[in-house]
């Protein structure tokens, strides 16, 4: 076996030595991974799908620029702001977009992005060490686990639309990931999607009736944001919760690749990239952006961590936004196919959280650690099942998702309970694995 093939099977970090054609396929796989969830947000909010794809791609490229091209993260539509959109610009009775209020919702999301920028500046000024005291592995690990578990029902719901189509996707992904050789081993998701799509066509799950009416080339629609104080007050506080999710996602990516991105390129850079990407997207009528767990699952599955592959995926997203016919075909992928692929990807996310806890040697014989993890998991899953909580601040209603509540509870309890001896070690010029959690 050649050295290249051996590296490929063992898990290679630099995909560029694979050659351009294979890198393009790897990038396309990341595009498939993010597509289902990314277009679901505009469908639920009434925002344009093409603009969402465009801003996801551009936002990802901006993020990579600001993080020195070191973090293999894809930025797609954030589900955390769905409550904000629903409060400010609910869909009309016939299910159509609330075009009158959506620009104001986008203005609120733009201001939420500003919160990221402010936090990034504070971290730059005071250092990540003091901030990370509030985000030890006993907090971030269970949060990562909860992210995967919360996403799991959506995968099952999609699978239930056609279990045969879903199981074809799942089985093909597993078979090629375990027994595949060479290039086939690192593109199991694409193979799963293609195989499942073909089965879906045979079973009548794919509707091509609108294909002839879709244009070959077209500009994504642009919706300029507007500002309203009530909308800002309603949506802006959501950023406090999504920033915690951001740290969890960056931790998950770091746990997957074995690198500490919070140290290098720095938490201030990742937050700045996420915040500015959200501001860019909302300014032109697309949903807030966030680092994507689906793509973290792809990293874990393929063991190809080269950020160039993710940047290629971003370029694909931009291209798709200008080709309505191709976008139509991709949107026609059966929900069951997305469900089958998501079934394993969402599980990968939770497994990464468990790995993060194990590798950092979090001692669950200590009561404080058990209490923190227990509260995070119960709050995340329990409140998510009941729709979170809502409360009024003046005339504005603020909604918090189960994950946001869990993150806040975990951080607060960790700060209050005695025995927090975690020290985030950030050595200039080096990238280390996450430090051991000592109690």
Short mmCIF file of N, CA and C in Angstrom, two decimals, residues 87 233-234 237-238 240 387-401 404-405 408:
data_model
loop_
_atom_site.label_atom_id
_atom_site.label_comp_id
_atom_site.label_asym_id
_atom_site.label_seq_id
_atom_site.Cartn_x
_atom_site.Cartn_y
_atom_site.Cartn_z
N UNK A 87 -41.62 35.40 16.90
CA UNK A 87 -42.20 36.46 17.73
C UNK A 87 -42.36 37.77 16.95
N UNK A 233 -34.94 44.24 21.12
CA UNK A 233 -35.00 43.77 22.50
C UNK A 233 -35.43 42.30 22.56
N UNK A 234 -36.29 41.91 21.63
CA UNK A 234 -36.78 40.53 21.61
C UNK A 234 -35.70 39.54 21.18
N UNK A 237 -31.07 39.37 23.02
CA UNK A 237 -30.58 38.54 24.13
C UNK A 237 -30.32 37.08 23.76
N UNK A 238 -30.88 36.63 22.65
CA UNK A 238 -30.65 35.25 22.24
C UNK A 238 -29.16 34.99 22.02
N UNK A 240 -26.72 35.73 23.85
CA UNK A 240 -26.06 35.26 25.07
C UNK A 240 -26.07 33.74 25.14
N UNK A 387 -40.78 23.10 24.92
CA UNK A 387 -40.74 24.33 24.14
C UNK A 387 -39.96 25.45 24.78
N UNK A 388 -39.15 25.15 25.80
CA UNK A 388 -38.35 26.18 26.45
C UNK A 388 -39.19 27.02 27.39
N UNK A 389 -38.69 28.19 27.73
CA UNK A 389 -39.43 29.11 28.59
C UNK A 389 -39.46 30.49 27.97
N UNK A 390 -40.49 31.23 28.30
CA UNK A 390 -40.64 32.59 27.82
C UNK A 390 -40.95 33.50 29.00
N UNK A 391 -40.44 34.71 28.94
CA UNK A 391 -40.74 35.69 29.99
C UNK A 391 -40.71 37.08 29.37
N UNK A 392 -41.36 38.00 30.05
CA UNK A 392 -41.49 39.36 29.53
C UNK A 392 -40.48 40.29 30.17
N UNK A 393 -39.90 41.12 29.33
CA UNK A 393 -39.05 42.23 29.79
C UNK A 393 -39.69 43.49 29.22
N UNK A 394 -40.46 44.17 30.05
CA UNK A 394 -41.25 45.28 29.56
C UNK A 394 -42.34 44.77 28.64
N UNK A 395 -42.38 45.28 27.43
CA UNK A 395 -43.39 44.83 26.47
C UNK A 395 -42.87 43.73 25.56
N UNK A 396 -41.60 43.34 25.74
CA UNK A 396 -41.00 42.33 24.87
C UNK A 396 -41.02 40.97 25.54
N UNK A 397 -41.23 39.94 24.73
CA UNK A 397 -41.20 38.56 25.21
C UNK A 397 -39.91 37.90 24.76
N UNK A 398 -39.17 37.34 25.71
CA UNK A 398 -37.90 36.67 25.42
C UNK A 398 -38.09 35.18 25.62
N UNK A 399 -37.69 34.41 24.62
CA UNK A 399 -37.80 32.96 24.68
C UNK A 399 -36.42 32.32 24.72
N UNK A 400 -36.26 31.32 25.58
CA UNK A 400 -35.00 30.59 25.69
C UNK A 400 -35.25 29.12 25.38
N UNK A 401 -34.42 28.55 24.49
CA UNK A 401 -34.55 27.15 24.15
C UNK A 401 -34.02 26.28 25.28
N UNK A 404 -30.25 26.55 25.48
CA UNK A 404 -29.82 27.81 26.06
C UNK A 404 -29.97 27.78 27.58
N UNK A 405 -31.09 27.25 28.05
CA UNK A 405 -31.31 27.15 29.50
C UNK A 405 -30.26 26.25 30.13
N UNK A 408 -26.86 28.02 30.34
CA UNK A 408 -26.85 29.03 31.39
C UNK A 408 -26.79 28.37 32.77
#
